[in-house]
PDB file of C-alpha atoms in Angstrom:
ATOM      1  CA  VAL A 292     112.446 114.887  98.488  1.00  0.00           C
ATOM      2  CA  LEU A 293     113.743 118.445  98.857  1.00  0.00           C
ATOM      3  CA  SER A 294     112.329 121.707  97.490  1.00  0.00           C
ATOM      4  CA  GLY A 295     115.292 124.100  97.707  1.00  0.00           C
ATOM      5  CA  CYS A 296     117.289 125.458 100.626  1.00  0.00           C
ATOM      6  CA  GLY A 297     115.710 127.874 103.085  1.00  0.00           C
ATOM      7  CA  VAL A 298     112.357 128.100 104.848  1.00  0.00           C
ATOM      8  CA  TYR A 299     110.843 130.970 102.834  1.00  0.00           C
ATOM      9  CA  ASP A 300     111.552 129.672  99.330  1.00  0.00           C
ATOM     10  CA  GLY A 301     112.682 126.059  99.722  1.00  0.00           C
ATOM     11  CA  THR A 302     113.134 123.248 102.225  1.00  0.00           C
ATOM     12  CA  GLU A 303     113.119 124.101 105.933  1.00  0.00           C
ATOM     13  CA  ILE A 304     116.707 123.184 106.791  1.00  0.00           C
ATOM     14  CA  HIS A 305     116.099 122.169 110.424  1.00  0.00           C
ATOM     15  CA  GLU A 306     113.321 119.830 109.311  1.00  0.00           C
ATOM     16  CA  ALA A 307     115.458 118.230 106.610  1.00  0.00           C
ATOM     17  CA  SER A 308     118.296 117.771 109.092  1.00  0.00           C
ATOM     18  CA  ALA A 309     115.955 116.237 111.680  1.00  0.00           C
ATOM     19  CA  VAL A 310     114.582 113.806 109.106  1.00  0.00           C
ATOM     20  CA  LEU A 311     118.116 112.780 108.132  1.00  0.00           C
ATOM     21  CA  VAL A 312     119.243 112.322 111.750  1.00  0.00           C
ATOM     22  CA  HIS A 313     116.256 110.142 112.615  1.00  0.00           C
ATOM     23  CA  LEU A 314     116.624 108.099 109.420  1.00  0.00           C
ATOM     24  CA  SER A 315     120.293 107.569 110.206  1.00  0.00           C
ATOM     25  CA  ARG A 316     119.462 106.517 113.758  1.00  0.00           C
ATOM     26  CA  GLY A 317     116.878 104.106 112.363  1.00  0.00           C
ATOM     27  CA  GLY A 318     119.466 102.454 110.148  1.00  0.00           C
ATOM     28  CA  ALA A 319     117.977 103.642 106.851  1.00  0.00           C
ATOM     29  CA  GLU A 320     119.943 104.145 103.654  1.00  0.00           C
ATOM     30  CA  VAL A 321     118.973 107.552 102.280  1.00  0.00           C
ATOM     31  CA  HIS A 322     118.917 108.972  98.762  1.00  0.00           C
ATOM     32  CA  MET A 323     117.927 112.595  98.164  1.00  0.00           C
ATOM     33  CA  TYR A 324     115.994 114.030  95.237  1.00  0.00           C
ATOM     34  CA  ALA A 325     114.647 117.381  94.050  1.00  0.00           C
ATOM     35  CA  PRO A 326     112.940 118.613  90.888  1.00  0.00           C
ATOM     36  CA  ASP A 327     115.326 120.130  88.351  1.00  0.00           C
ATOM     37  CA  MET A 328     113.441 123.385  87.789  1.00  0.00           C
ATOM     38  CA  PRO A 329     113.530 127.100  88.666  1.00  0.00           C
ATOM     39  CA  GLN A 330     112.215 128.187  92.068  1.00  0.00           C
ATOM     40  CA  MET A 331     108.979 130.179  92.143  1.00  0.00           C
ATOM     41  CA  HIS A 332     111.084 133.064  93.456  1.00  0.00           C
ATOM     42  CA  VAL A 333     114.078 133.776  95.681  1.00  0.00           C
ATOM     43  CA  VAL A 334     113.606 135.240  99.163  1.00  0.00           C
ATOM     44  CA  ASP A 335     116.265 137.242 101.001  1.00  0.00           C
ATOM     45  CA  HIS A 336     116.045 135.438 104.329  1.00  0.00           C
ATOM     46  CA  SER A 337     117.666 138.310 106.226  1.00  0.00           C
ATOM     47  CA  LYS A 338     114.762 140.564 105.192  1.00  0.00           C
ATOM     48  CA  GLY A 339     111.995 138.064 104.535  1.00  0.00           C
ATOM     49  CA  GLN A 340     111.374 139.707 101.183  1.00  0.00           C
ATOM     50  CA  PRO A 341     111.676 138.490  97.574  1.00  0.00           C
ATOM     51  CA  ALA A 342     114.915 139.294  95.768  1.00  0.00           C
ATOM     52  CA  GLU A 343     113.386 140.437  92.497  1.00  0.00           C
ATOM     53  CA  THR A 344     116.527 140.170  90.358  1.00  0.00           C
ATOM     54  CA  GLU A 345     117.573 136.670  91.458  1.00  0.00           C
ATOM     55  CA  SER A 346     116.656 133.232  90.138  1.00  0.00           C
ATOM     56  CA  ARG A 347     117.733 129.853  91.492  1.00  0.00           C
ATOM     57  CA  ASN A 348     117.291 126.195  90.602  1.00  0.00           C
ATOM     58  CA  VAL A 349     115.506 123.887  93.073  1.00  0.00           C
ATOM     59  CA  LEU A 350     117.870 120.956  92.475  1.00  0.00           C
ATOM     60  CA  VAL A 351     121.003 123.100  92.736  1.00  0.00           C
ATOM     61  CA  GLU A 352     119.827 124.736  95.965  1.00  0.00           C
ATOM     62  CA  SER A 353     118.734 121.405  97.457  1.00  0.00           C
ATOM     63  CA  ALA A 354     122.227 120.085  96.830  1.00  0.00           C
ATOM     64  CA  ARG A 355     123.407 122.387  99.637  1.00  0.00           C
ATOM     65  CA  ILE A 356     121.427 120.300 102.139  1.00  0.00           C
ATOM     66  CA  ALA A 357     122.338 117.013 100.455  1.00  0.00           C
ATOM     67  CA  ARG A 358     126.058 117.857 100.562  1.00  0.00           C
ATOM     68  CA  GLY A 359     126.073 117.500  96.792  1.00  0.00           C
ATOM     69  CA  LYS A 360     124.640 113.985  96.728  1.00  0.00           C
ATOM     70  CA  ILE A 361     121.321 114.619  95.032  1.00  0.00           C
ATOM     71  CA  THR A 362     119.444 113.344  91.978  1.00  0.00           C
ATOM     72  CA  SER A 363     116.715 114.754  89.766  1.00  0.00           C
ATOM     73  CA  LEU A 364     113.255 113.831  91.059  1.00  0.00           C
ATOM     74  CA  ALA A 365     112.429 112.466  87.611  1.00  0.00           C
ATOM     75  CA  LYS A 366     114.679 109.484  88.419  1.00  0.00           C
ATOM     76  CA  LEU A 367     112.977 108.537  91.694  1.00  0.00           C
ATOM     77  CA  THR A 368     111.173 105.187  91.416  1.00  0.00           C
ATOM     78  CA  THR A 369     109.356 102.955  93.890  1.00  0.00           C
ATOM     79  CA  THR A 370     111.362  99.903  92.849  1.00  0.00           C
ATOM     80  CA  ASP A 371     114.541 101.336  94.390  1.00  0.00           C
ATOM     81  CA  HIS A 372     113.024 102.591  97.648  1.00  0.00           C
ATOM     82  CA  ASP A 373     110.960 101.394 100.603  1.00  0.00           C
ATOM     83  CA  ALA A 374     109.444 104.797 101.482  1.00  0.00           C
ATOM     84  CA  VAL A 375     109.519 108.497 100.605  1.00  0.00           C
ATOM     85  CA  ILE A 376     109.631 111.518 102.930  1.00  0.00           C
ATOM     86  CA  PHE A 377     108.918 115.178 102.210  1.00  0.00           C
ATOM     87  CA  PRO A 378     110.251 117.782 104.691  1.00  0.00           C
ATOM     88  CA  GLY A 379     108.407 121.091 104.908  1.00  0.00           C
ATOM     89  CA  GLY A 380     109.334 124.683 104.222  1.00  0.00           C
ATOM     90  CA  PHE A 381     107.562 127.069 101.858  1.00  0.00           C
ATOM     91  CA  GLY A 382     109.270 125.319  98.945  1.00  0.00           C
ATOM     92  CA  ALA A 383     106.672 122.559  99.276  1.00  0.00           C
ATOM     93  CA  ALA A 384     103.965 125.186  98.730  1.00  0.00           C
ATOM     94  CA  LYS A 385     105.870 127.201  96.131  1.00  0.00           C
ATOM     95  CA  ASN A 386     108.060 124.792  94.155  1.00  0.00           C
ATOM     96  CA  LEU A 387     106.517 121.350  94.682  1.00  0.00           C
ATOM     97  CA  SER A 388     103.052 122.844  94.283  1.00  0.00           C
ATOM     98  CA  THR A 389     101.275 126.173  93.847  1.00  0.00           C
ATOM     99  CA  PHE A 390      99.568 125.991  97.252  1.00  0.00           C
ATOM    100  CA  ALA A 391     101.165 129.239  98.469  1.00  0.00           C
ATOM    101  CA  VAL A 392      99.430 131.105  95.631  1.00  0.00           C
ATOM    102  CA  ASP A 393      96.336 129.045  94.817  1.00  0.00           C
ATOM    103  CA  GLY A 394      95.404 127.388  98.117  1.00  0.00           C
ATOM    104  CA  LYS A 395      92.844 124.593  97.725  1.00  0.00           C
ATOM    105  CA  ASP A 396      92.877 125.100  93.952  1.00  0.00           C
ATOM    106  CA  CYS A 397      96.615 124.454  93.742  1.00  0.00           C
ATOM    107  CA  LYS A 398      98.394 122.265  91.249  1.00  0.00           C
ATOM    108  CA  VAL A 399     101.065 119.788  92.311  1.00  0.00           C
ATOM    109  CA  ASN A 400     104.322 119.462  90.381  1.00  0.00           C
ATOM    110  CA  ARG A 401     103.955 116.651  87.849  1.00  0.00           C
ATOM    111  CA  GLU A 402     106.898 114.627  89.176  1.00  0.00           C
ATOM    112  CA  VAL A 403     105.797 115.104  92.787  1.00  0.00           C
ATOM    113  CA  GLU A 404     102.310 113.888  91.885  1.00  0.00           C
ATOM    114  CA  ARG A 405     103.790 110.879  90.087  1.00  0.00           C
ATOM    115  CA  VAL A 406     105.960 109.955  93.067  1.00  0.00           C
ATOM    116  CA  LEU A 407     103.085 110.251  95.552  1.00  0.00           C
ATOM    117  CA  LYS A 408     100.736 108.173  93.406  1.00  0.00           C
ATOM    118  CA  ASP A 409     103.394 105.554  92.634  1.00  0.00           C
ATOM    119  CA  PHE A 410     104.341 105.018  96.282  1.00  0.00           C
ATOM    120  CA  HIS A 411     100.674 104.948  97.291  1.00  0.00           C
ATOM    121  CA  LYS A 412      99.833 102.410  94.594  1.00  0.00           C
ATOM    122  CA  ALA A 413     102.801 100.280  95.622  1.00  0.00           C
ATOM    123  CA  GLY A 414     101.632 100.311  99.244  1.00  0.00           C
ATOM    124  CA  LYS A 415     104.834 101.987 100.393  1.00  0.00           C
ATOM    125  CA  PRO A 416     104.766 104.591 103.191  1.00  0.00           C
ATOM    126  CA  ILE A 417     104.867 108.343 102.632  1.00  0.00           C
ATOM    127  CA  GLY A 418     106.067 110.739 105.338  1.00  0.00           C
ATOM    128  CA  LEU A 419     105.387 114.470 105.303  1.00  0.00           C
ATOM    129  CA  CYS A 420     105.845 117.296 107.804  1.00  0.00           C
ATOM    130  CA  CYS A 421     104.943 120.959 108.274  1.00  0.00           C
ATOM    131  CA  ILE A 422     103.170 122.312 105.159  1.00  0.00           C
ATOM    132  CA  SER A 423     104.004 119.343 102.898  1.00  0.00           C
ATOM    133  CA  PRO A 424     100.955 117.257 103.967  1.00  0.00           C
ATOM    134  CA  VAL A 425      98.932 119.453 101.594  1.00  0.00           C
ATOM    135  CA  LEU A 426     100.637 117.556  98.761  1.00  0.00           C
ATOM    136  CA  ALA A 427      99.144 114.259  99.925  1.00  0.00           C
ATOM    137  CA  ALA A 428      95.771 115.861 100.616  1.00  0.00           C
ATOM    138  CA  LYS A 429      95.641 117.166  97.051  1.00  0.00           C
ATOM    139  CA  VAL A 430      96.900 114.055  95.267  1.00  0.00           C
ATOM    140  CA  LEU A 431      95.608 111.169  97.407  1.00  0.00           C
ATOM    141  CA  THR A 432      91.857 111.598  97.751  1.00  0.00           C
ATOM    142  CA  GLY A 433      90.638 111.068 101.295  1.00  0.00           C
ATOM    143  CA  ALA A 434      94.080 110.825 102.860  1.00  0.00           C
ATOM    144  CA  GLU A 435      94.267 111.587 106.586  1.00  0.00           C
ATOM    145  CA  VAL A 436      96.920 114.185 107.473  1.00  0.00           C
ATOM    146  CA  THR A 437      97.765 116.681 110.178  1.00  0.00           C
ATOM    147  CA  VAL A 438      99.215 120.177 110.175  1.00  0.00           C
ATOM    148  CA  GLY A 439      98.512 120.522 113.897  1.00  0.00           C
ATOM    149  CA  HIS A 440      95.571 122.611 115.121  1.00  0.00           C
ATOM    150  CA  GLU A 441      92.693 124.231 113.260  1.00  0.00           C
ATOM    151  CA  GLU A 442      92.681 127.538 115.165  1.00  0.00           C
ATOM    152  CA  GLU A 443      95.566 130.037 115.478  1.00  0.00           C
ATOM    153  CA  GLU A 444      95.230 130.198 119.271  1.00  0.00           C
ATOM    154  CA  GLY A 445      96.866 133.584 119.680  1.00  0.00           C
ATOM    155  CA  GLY A 446      99.669 132.901 117.235  1.00  0.00           C
ATOM    156  CA  LYS A 447     100.744 129.473 118.531  1.00  0.00           C
ATOM    157  CA  TRP A 448      99.473 127.940 115.283  1.00  0.00           C
ATOM    158  CA  PRO A 449     100.001 130.763 112.729  1.00  0.00           C
ATOM    159  CA  TYR A 450      99.196 128.597 109.700  1.00  0.00           C
ATOM    160  CA  ALA A 451      96.092 126.924 111.139  1.00  0.00           C
ATOM    161  CA  GLY A 452      94.045 127.976 108.104  1.00  0.00           C
ATOM    162  CA  THR A 453      95.843 125.256 106.153  1.00  0.00           C
ATOM    163  CA  ALA A 454      93.626 122.678 107.872  1.00  0.00           C
ATOM    164  CA  GLY A 455      90.552 124.200 106.241  1.00  0.00           C
ATOM    165  CA  ALA A 456      92.164 124.069 102.810  1.00  0.00           C
ATOM    166  CA  ILE A 457      93.035 120.409 103.354  1.00  0.00           C
ATOM    167  CA  LYS A 458      89.383 119.646 104.045  1.00  0.00           C
ATOM    168  CA  GLU A 459      88.293 121.573 100.960  1.00  0.00           C
ATOM    169  CA  MET A 460      90.720 119.518  98.872  1.00  0.00           C
ATOM    170  CA  GLY A 461      89.025 116.338 100.018  1.00  0.00           C
ATOM    171  CA  GLY A 462      91.517 115.360 102.692  1.00  0.00           C
ATOM    172  CA  LYS A 463      90.737 114.574 106.307  1.00  0.00           C
ATOM    173  CA  HIS A 464      92.495 116.765 108.866  1.00  0.00           C
ATOM    174  CA  CYS A 465      93.367 115.290 112.251  1.00  0.00           C
ATOM    175  CA  VAL A 466      94.250 117.626 115.114  1.00  0.00           C
ATOM    176  CA  LYS A 467      97.602 116.846 116.734  1.00  0.00           C
ATOM    177  CA  GLU A 468      99.651 118.479 119.467  1.00  0.00           C
ATOM    178  CA  MET A 469     103.286 119.527 119.122  1.00  0.00           C
ATOM    179  CA  VAL A 470     104.610 118.862 122.602  1.00  0.00           C
ATOM    180  CA  PHE A 471     106.842 116.270 124.200  1.00  0.00           C
ATOM    181  CA  SER A 472     105.149 112.975 124.868  1.00  0.00           C
ATOM    182  CA  LEU A 473     106.260 109.513 125.917  1.00  0.00           C
ATOM    183  CA  THR A 474     104.026 108.157 123.158  1.00  0.00           C
ATOM    184  CA  PRO A 475     105.575 108.989 119.755  1.00  0.00           C
ATOM    185  CA  SER A 476     102.274 108.612 117.887  1.00  0.00           C
ATOM    186  CA  TYR A 477     101.002 111.614 119.859  1.00  0.00           C
ATOM    187  CA  GLU A 478     102.975 114.050 117.698  1.00  0.00           C
ATOM    188  CA  ALA A 479     102.515 112.235 114.384  1.00  0.00           C
ATOM    189  CA  HIS A 480      99.351 111.040 112.686  1.00  0.00           C
ATOM    190  CA  VAL A 481      99.387 107.643 111.004  1.00  0.00           C
ATOM    191  CA  ASP A 482      96.878 107.009 108.229  1.00  0.00           C
ATOM    192  CA  ALA A 483      97.287 103.232 108.272  1.00  0.00           C
ATOM    193  CA  LYS A 484      95.017 102.669 105.274  1.00  0.00           C
ATOM    194  CA  ASN A 485      96.991 104.953 102.957  1.00  0.00           C
ATOM    195  CA  LYS A 486     100.333 104.551 104.771  1.00  0.00           C
ATOM    196  CA  VAL A 487     100.669 108.326 105.084  1.00  0.00           C
ATOM    197  CA  VAL A 488     102.439 109.665 108.194  1.00  0.00           C
ATOM    198  CA  THR A 489     102.410 113.391 109.029  1.00  0.00           C
ATOM    199  CA  THR A 490     103.570 115.727 111.799  1.00  0.00           C
ATOM    200  CA  PRO A 491     103.107 119.507 112.310  1.00  0.00           C
ATOM    201  CA  ALA A 492     106.771 120.546 112.818  1.00  0.00           C
ATOM    202  CA  PHE A 493     107.155 124.328 112.281  1.00  0.00           C
ATOM    203  CA  MET A 494     103.431 124.831 111.760  1.00  0.00           C
ATOM    204  CA  CYS A 495     103.594 125.378 115.512  1.00  0.00           C
ATOM    205  CA  GLU A 496     105.450 128.113 117.386  1.00  0.00           C
ATOM    206  CA  THR A 497     107.273 125.862 119.840  1.00  0.00           C
ATOM    207  CA  GLU A 498     110.750 124.876 120.972  1.00  0.00           C
ATOM    208  CA  LEU A 499     113.054 123.256 118.424  1.00  0.00           C
ATOM    209  CA  HIS A 500     113.408 120.033 120.409  1.00  0.00           C
ATOM    210  CA  ASN A 501     109.632 119.497 120.236  1.00  0.00           C
ATOM    211  CA  ILE A 502     109.787 119.823 116.457  1.00  0.00           C
ATOM    212  CA  PHE A 503     112.753 117.452 116.355  1.00  0.00           C
ATOM    213  CA  ASP A 504     110.872 114.884 118.459  1.00  0.00           C
ATOM    214  CA  GLY A 505     107.711 115.183 116.370  1.00  0.00           C
ATOM    215  CA  ILE A 506     109.686 114.559 113.189  1.00  0.00           C
ATOM    216  CA  GLY A 507     111.285 111.615 114.947  1.00  0.00           C
ATOM    217  CA  ALA A 508     107.832 110.174 115.601  1.00  0.00           C
ATOM    218  CA  MET A 509     106.965 110.589 111.928  1.00  0.00           C
ATOM    219  CA  VAL A 510     110.180 108.930 110.735  1.00  0.00           C
ATOM    220  CA  LYS A 511     109.848 106.077 113.245  1.00  0.00           C
ATOM    221  CA  ASN A 512     106.327 105.326 112.027  1.00  0.00           C
ATOM    222  CA  VAL A 513     107.372 105.506 108.360  1.00  0.00           C
ATOM    223  CA  LEU A 514     110.166 103.012 109.006  1.00  0.00           C
ATOM    224  CA  LYS A 515     107.768 100.769 110.939  1.00  0.00           C
ATOM    225  CA  LEU A 516     105.320 100.753 108.035  1.00  0.00           C
ATOM    226  CA  THR A 517     108.030  99.491 105.672  1.00  0.00           C
ATOM    227  CA  GLY A 518     107.982  96.246 107.631  1.00  0.00           C
ATOM    228  CA  LYS A 519     111.765  96.071 107.698  1.00  0.00           C
TER     229      LYS A 519
END
């Protein structure tokens, strides 16, 4: 499930690409979805500032990542899929929810909430990375997720405050590292009860290959939980 195209106002492109590579390597058949709705705003990524006169559609922008093969989120059902994965990027906190503005008091997009609840009810795994675990924390009461560490540690974890918001929303936050490990579960947290798998990704200031490997651990565990 995508939320646009670009870290500051949509899906983090490197994360989406990593998810797709690891799914491909795992032999999964992938379908991509996004809500058909306007973005919260458009950010000029060369300046890191909102472009006040622009407006873009989440589905249309997400199609850039999907190479045009994308469907409205309203058509995503559990009957046609074994699992669902949400990459990160500020789009998860701006378009899929209002977390970027409202924090713990955020609202989750109606279709996103439906998808999360439907997959949870069906006992099918849900994967999330970077900021997107807040979606599960808000919708699935008591879900265990990780966004990495709970302290900024001199800028290594610049969004560490998210962990506190997750706790205030009723979720359980589990501290995880974002470094290379021979044990994949080290970089991803598996909530076996709720079948929710999360990894910090760009919540940490680290090398790209560490982020890629962490996402790989998340995808591997999601595929394992499908039992296929």
